[in-house]
Coordinates of C-alpha atoms and ligand atoms in Angstrom, one line a residue:
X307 CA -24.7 -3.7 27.4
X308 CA -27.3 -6.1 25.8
X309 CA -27.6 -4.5 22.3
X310 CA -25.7 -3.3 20.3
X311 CA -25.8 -1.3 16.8
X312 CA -23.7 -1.1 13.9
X313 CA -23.8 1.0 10.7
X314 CA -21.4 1.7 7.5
X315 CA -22.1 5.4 6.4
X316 CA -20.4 7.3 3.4
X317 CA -18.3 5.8 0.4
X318 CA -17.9 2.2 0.9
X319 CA -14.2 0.9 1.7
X320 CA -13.3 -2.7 1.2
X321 CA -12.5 -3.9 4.1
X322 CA -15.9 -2.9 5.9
X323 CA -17.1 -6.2 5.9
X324 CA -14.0 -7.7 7.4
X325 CA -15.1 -5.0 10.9
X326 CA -18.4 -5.8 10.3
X327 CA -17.8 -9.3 10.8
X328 CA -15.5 -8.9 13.9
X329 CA -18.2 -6.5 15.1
X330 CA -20.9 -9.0 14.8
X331 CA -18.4 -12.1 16.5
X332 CA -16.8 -9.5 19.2
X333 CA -20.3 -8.9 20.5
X334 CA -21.7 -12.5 19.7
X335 CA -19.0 -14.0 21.7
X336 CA -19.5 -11.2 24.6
X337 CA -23.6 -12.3 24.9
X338 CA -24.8 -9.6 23.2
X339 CA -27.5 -9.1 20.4
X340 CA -26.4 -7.4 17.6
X341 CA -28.7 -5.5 15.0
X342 CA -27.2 -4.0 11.8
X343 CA -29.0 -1.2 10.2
X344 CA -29.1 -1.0 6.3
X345 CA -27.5 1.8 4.3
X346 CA -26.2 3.8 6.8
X347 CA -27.9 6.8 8.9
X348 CA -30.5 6.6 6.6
X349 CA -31.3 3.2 7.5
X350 CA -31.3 4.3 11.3
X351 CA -34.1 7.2 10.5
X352 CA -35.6 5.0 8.9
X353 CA -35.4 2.1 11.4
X354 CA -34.6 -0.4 8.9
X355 CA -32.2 -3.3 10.3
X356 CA -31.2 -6.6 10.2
X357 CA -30.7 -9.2 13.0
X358 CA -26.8 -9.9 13.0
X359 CA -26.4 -13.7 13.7
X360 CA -23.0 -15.5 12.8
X361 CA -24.9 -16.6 10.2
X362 CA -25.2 -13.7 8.3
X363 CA -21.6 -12.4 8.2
X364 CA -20.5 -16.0 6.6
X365 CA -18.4 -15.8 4.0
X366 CA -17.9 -11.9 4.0
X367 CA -14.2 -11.6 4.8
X368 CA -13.1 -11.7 1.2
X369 CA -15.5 -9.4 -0.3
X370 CA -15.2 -5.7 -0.9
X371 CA -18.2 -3.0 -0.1
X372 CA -20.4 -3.5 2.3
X373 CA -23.3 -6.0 3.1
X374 CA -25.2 -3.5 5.4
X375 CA -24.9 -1.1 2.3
X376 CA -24.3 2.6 2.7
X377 CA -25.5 5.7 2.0
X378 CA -25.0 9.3 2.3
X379 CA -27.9 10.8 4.5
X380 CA -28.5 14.8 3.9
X381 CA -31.9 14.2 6.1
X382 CA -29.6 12.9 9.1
X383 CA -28.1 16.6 9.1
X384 CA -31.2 17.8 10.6
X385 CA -32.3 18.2 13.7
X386 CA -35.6 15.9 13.0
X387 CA -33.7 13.3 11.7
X388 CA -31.2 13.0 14.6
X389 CA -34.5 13.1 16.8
X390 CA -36.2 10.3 15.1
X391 CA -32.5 8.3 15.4
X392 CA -32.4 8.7 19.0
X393 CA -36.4 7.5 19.3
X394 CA -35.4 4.4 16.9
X395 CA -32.6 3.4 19.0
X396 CA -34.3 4.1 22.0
X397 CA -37.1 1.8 20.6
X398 CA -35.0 -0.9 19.3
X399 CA -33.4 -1.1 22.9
X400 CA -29.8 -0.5 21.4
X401 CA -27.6 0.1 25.0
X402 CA -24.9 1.0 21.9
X403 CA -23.6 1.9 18.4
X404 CA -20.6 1.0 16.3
X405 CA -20.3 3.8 13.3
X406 CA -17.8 2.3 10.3
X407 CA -17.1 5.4 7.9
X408 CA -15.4 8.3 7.0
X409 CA -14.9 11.7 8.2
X410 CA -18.1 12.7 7.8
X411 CA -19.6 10.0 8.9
X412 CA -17.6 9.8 12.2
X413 CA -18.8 13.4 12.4
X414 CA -22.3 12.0 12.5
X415 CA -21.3 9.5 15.2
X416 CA -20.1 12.5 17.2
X417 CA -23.6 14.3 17.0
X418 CA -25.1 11.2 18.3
X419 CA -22.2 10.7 21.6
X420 CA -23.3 14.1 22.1
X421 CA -26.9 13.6 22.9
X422 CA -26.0 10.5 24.4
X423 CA -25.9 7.6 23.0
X424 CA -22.5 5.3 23.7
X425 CA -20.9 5.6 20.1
X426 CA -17.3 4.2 18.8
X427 CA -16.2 5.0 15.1
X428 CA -14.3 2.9 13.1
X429 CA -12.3 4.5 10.4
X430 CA -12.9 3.0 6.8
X431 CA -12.2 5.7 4.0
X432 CA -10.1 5.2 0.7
X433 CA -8.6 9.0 1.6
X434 CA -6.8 8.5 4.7
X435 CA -7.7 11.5 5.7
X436 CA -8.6 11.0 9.5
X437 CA -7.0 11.9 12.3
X438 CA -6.7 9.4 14.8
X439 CA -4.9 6.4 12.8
X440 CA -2.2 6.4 10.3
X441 CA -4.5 3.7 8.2
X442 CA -8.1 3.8 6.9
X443 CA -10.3 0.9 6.4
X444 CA -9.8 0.3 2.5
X445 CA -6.8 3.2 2.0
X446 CA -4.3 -0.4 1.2
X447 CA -6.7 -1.9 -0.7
X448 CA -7.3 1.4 -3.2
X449 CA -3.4 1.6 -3.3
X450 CA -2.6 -1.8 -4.3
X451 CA -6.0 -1.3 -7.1
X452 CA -3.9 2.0 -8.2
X453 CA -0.6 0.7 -8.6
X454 CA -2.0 -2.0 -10.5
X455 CA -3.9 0.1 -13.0
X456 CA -0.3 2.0 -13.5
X457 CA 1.7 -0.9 -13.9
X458 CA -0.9 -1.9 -17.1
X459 CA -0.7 1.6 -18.4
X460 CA 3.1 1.7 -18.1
X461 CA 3.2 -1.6 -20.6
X462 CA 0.8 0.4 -23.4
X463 CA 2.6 4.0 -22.5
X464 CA 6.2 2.4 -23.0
X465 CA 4.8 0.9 -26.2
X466 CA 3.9 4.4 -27.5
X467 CA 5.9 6.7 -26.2
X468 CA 3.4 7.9 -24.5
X469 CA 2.2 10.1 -21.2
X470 CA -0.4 9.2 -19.4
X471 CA -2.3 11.3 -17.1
X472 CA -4.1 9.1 -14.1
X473 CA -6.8 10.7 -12.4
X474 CA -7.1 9.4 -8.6
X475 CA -9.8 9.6 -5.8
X476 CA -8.9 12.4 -2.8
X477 CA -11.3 15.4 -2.3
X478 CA -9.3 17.4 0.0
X479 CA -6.4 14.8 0.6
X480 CA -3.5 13.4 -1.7
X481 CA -2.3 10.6 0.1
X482 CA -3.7 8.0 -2.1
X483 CA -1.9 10.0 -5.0
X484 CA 1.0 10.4 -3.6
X485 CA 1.6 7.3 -1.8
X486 CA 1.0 5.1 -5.3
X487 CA 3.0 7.6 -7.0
X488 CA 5.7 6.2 -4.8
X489 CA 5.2 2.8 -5.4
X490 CA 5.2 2.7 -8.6
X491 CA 7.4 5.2 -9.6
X492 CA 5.1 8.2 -11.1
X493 CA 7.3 10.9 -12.6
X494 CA 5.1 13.4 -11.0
X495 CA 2.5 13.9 -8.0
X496 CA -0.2 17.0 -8.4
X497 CA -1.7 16.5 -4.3
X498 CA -4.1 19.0 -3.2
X499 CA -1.9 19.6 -0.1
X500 CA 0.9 22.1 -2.0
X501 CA 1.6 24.1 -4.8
X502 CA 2.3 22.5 -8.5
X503 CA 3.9 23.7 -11.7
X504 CA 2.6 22.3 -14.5
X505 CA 5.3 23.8 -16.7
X506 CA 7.9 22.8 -14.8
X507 CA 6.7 19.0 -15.2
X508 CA 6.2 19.6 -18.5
X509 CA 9.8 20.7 -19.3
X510 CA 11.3 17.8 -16.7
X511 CA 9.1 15.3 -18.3
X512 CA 10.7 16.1 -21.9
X513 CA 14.1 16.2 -20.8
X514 CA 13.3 12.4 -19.7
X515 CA 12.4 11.9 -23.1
X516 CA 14.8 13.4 -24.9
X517 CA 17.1 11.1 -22.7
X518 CA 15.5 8.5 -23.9
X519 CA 12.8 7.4 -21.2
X520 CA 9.9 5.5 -23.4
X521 CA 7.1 6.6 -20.8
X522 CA 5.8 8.5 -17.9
X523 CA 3.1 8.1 -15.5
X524 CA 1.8 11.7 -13.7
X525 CA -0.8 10.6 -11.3
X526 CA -3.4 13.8 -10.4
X527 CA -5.7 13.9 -6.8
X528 CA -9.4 14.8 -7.8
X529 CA -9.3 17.3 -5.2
X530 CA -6.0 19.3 -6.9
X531 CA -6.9 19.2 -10.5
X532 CA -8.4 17.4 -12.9
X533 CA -6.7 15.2 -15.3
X534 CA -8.2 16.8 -18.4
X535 CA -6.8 20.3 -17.1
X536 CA -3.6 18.9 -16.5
X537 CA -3.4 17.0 -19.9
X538 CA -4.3 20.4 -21.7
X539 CA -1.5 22.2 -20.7
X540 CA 1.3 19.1 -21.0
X541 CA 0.0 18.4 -24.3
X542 CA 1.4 22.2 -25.0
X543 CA 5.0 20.6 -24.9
X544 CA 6.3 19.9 -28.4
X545 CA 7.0 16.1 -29.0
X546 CA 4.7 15.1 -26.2
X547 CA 2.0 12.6 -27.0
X548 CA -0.4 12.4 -24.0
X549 CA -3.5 10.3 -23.1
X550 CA -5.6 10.4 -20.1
X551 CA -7.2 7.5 -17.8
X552 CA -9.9 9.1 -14.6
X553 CA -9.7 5.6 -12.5
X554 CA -13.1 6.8 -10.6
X555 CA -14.1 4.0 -8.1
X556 CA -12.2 0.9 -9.7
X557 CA -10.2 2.3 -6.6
X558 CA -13.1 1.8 -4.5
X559 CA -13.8 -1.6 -5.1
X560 CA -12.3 -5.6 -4.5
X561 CA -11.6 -8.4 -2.6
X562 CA -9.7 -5.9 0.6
X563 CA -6.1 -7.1 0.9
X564 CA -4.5 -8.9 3.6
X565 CA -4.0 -5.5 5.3
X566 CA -7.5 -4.8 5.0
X567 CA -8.9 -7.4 6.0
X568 CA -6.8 -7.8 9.2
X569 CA -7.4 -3.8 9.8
X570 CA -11.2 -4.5 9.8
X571 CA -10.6 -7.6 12.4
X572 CA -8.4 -5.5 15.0
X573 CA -10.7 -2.7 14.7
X574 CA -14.3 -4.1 14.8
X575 CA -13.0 -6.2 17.7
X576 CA -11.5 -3.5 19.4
X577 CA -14.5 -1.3 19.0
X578 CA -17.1 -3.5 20.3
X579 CA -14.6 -4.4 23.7
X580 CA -13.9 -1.1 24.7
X581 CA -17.4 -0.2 24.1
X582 CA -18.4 -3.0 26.4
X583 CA -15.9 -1.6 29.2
X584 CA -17.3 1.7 29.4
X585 CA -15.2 3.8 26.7
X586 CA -18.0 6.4 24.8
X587 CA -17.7 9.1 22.3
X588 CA -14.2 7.5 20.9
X589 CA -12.5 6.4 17.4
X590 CA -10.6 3.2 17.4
X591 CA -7.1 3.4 14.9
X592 CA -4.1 1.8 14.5
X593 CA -1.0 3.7 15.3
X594 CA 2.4 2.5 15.0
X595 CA 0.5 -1.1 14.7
X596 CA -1.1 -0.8 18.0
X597 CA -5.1 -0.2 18.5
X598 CA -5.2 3.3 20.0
X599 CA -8.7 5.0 21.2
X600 CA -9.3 8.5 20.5
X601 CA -12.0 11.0 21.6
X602 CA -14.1 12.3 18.5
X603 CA -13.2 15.7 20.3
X604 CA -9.5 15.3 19.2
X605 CA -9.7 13.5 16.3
X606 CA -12.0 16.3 14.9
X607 CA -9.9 19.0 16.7
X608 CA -6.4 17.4 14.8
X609 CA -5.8 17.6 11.1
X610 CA -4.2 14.6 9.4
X611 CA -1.5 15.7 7.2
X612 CA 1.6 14.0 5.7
X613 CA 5.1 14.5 7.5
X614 CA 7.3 17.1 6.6
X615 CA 9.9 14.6 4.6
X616 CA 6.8 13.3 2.5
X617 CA 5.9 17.1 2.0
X618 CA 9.1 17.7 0.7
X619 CA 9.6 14.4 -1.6
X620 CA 5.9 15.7 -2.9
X621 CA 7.2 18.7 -3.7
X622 CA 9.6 17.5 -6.2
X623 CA 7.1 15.0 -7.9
X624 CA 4.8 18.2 -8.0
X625 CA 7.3 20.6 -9.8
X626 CA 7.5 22.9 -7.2
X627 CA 11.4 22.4 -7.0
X628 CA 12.7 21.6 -10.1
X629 CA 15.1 18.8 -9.5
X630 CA 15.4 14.8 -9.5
X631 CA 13.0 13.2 -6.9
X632 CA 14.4 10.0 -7.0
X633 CA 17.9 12.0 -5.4
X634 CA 15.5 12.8 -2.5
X635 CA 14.5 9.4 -1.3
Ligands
ADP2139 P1 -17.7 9.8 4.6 O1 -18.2 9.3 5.8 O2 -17.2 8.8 3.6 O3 -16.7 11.0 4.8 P2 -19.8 11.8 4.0 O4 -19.0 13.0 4.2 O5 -20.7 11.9 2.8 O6 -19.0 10.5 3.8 O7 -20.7 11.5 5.3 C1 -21.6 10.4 5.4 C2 -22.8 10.8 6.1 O8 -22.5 11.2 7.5 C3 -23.5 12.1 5.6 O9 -24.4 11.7 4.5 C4 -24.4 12.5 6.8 O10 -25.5 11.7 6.9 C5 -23.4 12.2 7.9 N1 -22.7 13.4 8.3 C6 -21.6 14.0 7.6 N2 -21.2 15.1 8.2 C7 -22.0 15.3 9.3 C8 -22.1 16.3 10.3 N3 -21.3 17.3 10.3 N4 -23.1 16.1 11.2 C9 -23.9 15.1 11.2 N5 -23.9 14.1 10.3 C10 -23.0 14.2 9.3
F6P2140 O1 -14.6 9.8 0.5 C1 -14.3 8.7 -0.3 C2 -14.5 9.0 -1.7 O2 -14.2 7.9 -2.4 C3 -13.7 10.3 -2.2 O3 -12.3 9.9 -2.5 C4 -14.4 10.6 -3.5 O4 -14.2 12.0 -3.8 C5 -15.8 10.4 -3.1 O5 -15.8 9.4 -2.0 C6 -16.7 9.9 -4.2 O6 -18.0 9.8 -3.7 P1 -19.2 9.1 -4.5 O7 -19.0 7.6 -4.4 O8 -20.4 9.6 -3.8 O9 -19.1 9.5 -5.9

């Protein structure tokens, strides 16, 4: 292998540039040259890329998004523009192709193993929604920039006796709502993975109050509801003063934690190494702390879901049983 590729496709992560620089070394260090193409799949049909020297991932580690940029490509759907990628990496001599992204865009590095080119993915989404890895690229880095919004919000909610409603990224997966409501104790959880009642946190949440509790924090998935909805109907509840705060991609952004940035290392390394040694058509992830390969067959085949015992704690933040979370834990 004398060439090889790398792209960052979909919502950014931070954290991609940590992989993109371990990428960039793994294959340095291995003899290789190393092209990067700019904003994703689009960049590839378009044959726009940069030479990767060591140079040009100085100084990257610490910084969130990503430096080769990203996009998302409706023209790479089609069969012309999977053509013209395959004649662009033909031209460009790329013997392979590193694919840092989400779901989708791993789907994308499927299509391409497919007509044969060597791909490995590298899973960086805020939504932890891939199978394949029990963390994202990015997914500890959004947590940590949720629980910090809450804790800020707790100091002006407690100071007015107040509810707040916190809107959180997660099309079709809670665990970045769930897993922060968690950590910083949310007095409820509306996930797109299972049933809520709205009235049943409603009539929990006053009970707190009339107990005394100053505050409460109800943290919503995108993908379940939307804060405003949820607002509309708590604000029914007599006594119940309510505000709302739709974090949007705040979450997205930052310096990537340590996590982060260690995740990108083991994984852009990994990726490029197992490339090298013959593996095609595979997703590098970390499971139970070791870097595991695993076909894009069975990682599209395999939904990620959260275990039973977080299903059932979920279920109490969401008000689908109606007692005390905290005696779940
Ligand atoms: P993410 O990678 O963050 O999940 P998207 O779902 O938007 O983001 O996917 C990013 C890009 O990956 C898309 O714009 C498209 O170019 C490519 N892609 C997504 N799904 C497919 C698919 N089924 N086949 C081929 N390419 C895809
Ligand atoms: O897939 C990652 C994600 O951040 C989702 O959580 C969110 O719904 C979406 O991307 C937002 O996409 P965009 O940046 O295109 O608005």
């Amino acid at each position: 292998m004398e060439t090889i590729a790398l792209l960052t496709s979909g919502g950014d992560s931070s954290g991609m540039n940590a992989a993109i620089r371990s990428v960039v070394h793994t294959g340095l260090d291995a003899g290789m040259r190393v092209i990067g193409f700019i904003q994703g799949y689009q960049g590839l049909i378009e044959n726009r890329f940069m030479e990767m020297d060591a140079g040009s991932v100085d100084g990257i580690i610490q910084r969130g998004g990503t430096i080769l940029r990203s996009a998302r490509s409706s023209e790479f759907k089609s069969d012309w523009g999977q053509k013209t990628s395959l004649e662009n990496l033909s031209k460009d001599s790329v013997d392979g192709l590193v694919v840092i992204g989400g779901d989708g865009s791993l789907h994308g590095a499927q299509v391409l193993h497919d007509l044969g080119i060597p791909v490995a993915g590298i899973p960086a989404s805020i939504d932890n929604d891939i199978y394949g890895t029990d963390m994202a690229i990015g997914v500890d880095t959004a947590l940590n920039n949720i629980v910090h919004a809450v804790d800020m919000l707790r100091d002006t909610a407690s100071s007015h006796d107040r509810a707040f409603i916190l809107e959180v990224m997660g099309r079709s997966s809670g665990y970045l709502a769930y897993t922060s409501g968690l950590a910083c104790g949310a007095e409820a959880v509306i996930i797109p993975e299972i049933p809520y009642d709205l009235e049943a946190i409603g009539t929990r949440l006053l009970e707190a109050k009339k107990r005394g509790r100053t505050n409460s924090i109800v943290i919503v998935a995108e993908g379940a509801a939307s804060a405003y909805a949820v607002e509309l109907k708590l604000k029914s509840f007599a006594g119940f003063e309510t505000r709302i705060t739709v974090l949007g991609h705040l979450q997205r952004g930052g310096d990537p934690t340590v996590f982060d940035r260690l995740l990108g290392r083991r994984l852009g390394a990994a990726a490029v190494r197992r490339l090298k040694n013959g593996e095609r058509g595979f997703m590098v992830g970390l499971i139970n702390n070791e870097i595991v390969s695993t076909s894009f067959r069975d990682v599209f085949a395999n939904k990620k879901v959260l275990s039973e015992k977080n299903l059932a704690m979920a279920r109490q933040l969401s008000g689908a049983n109606a007692h005390n979370p905290e005696k779940e834990s």
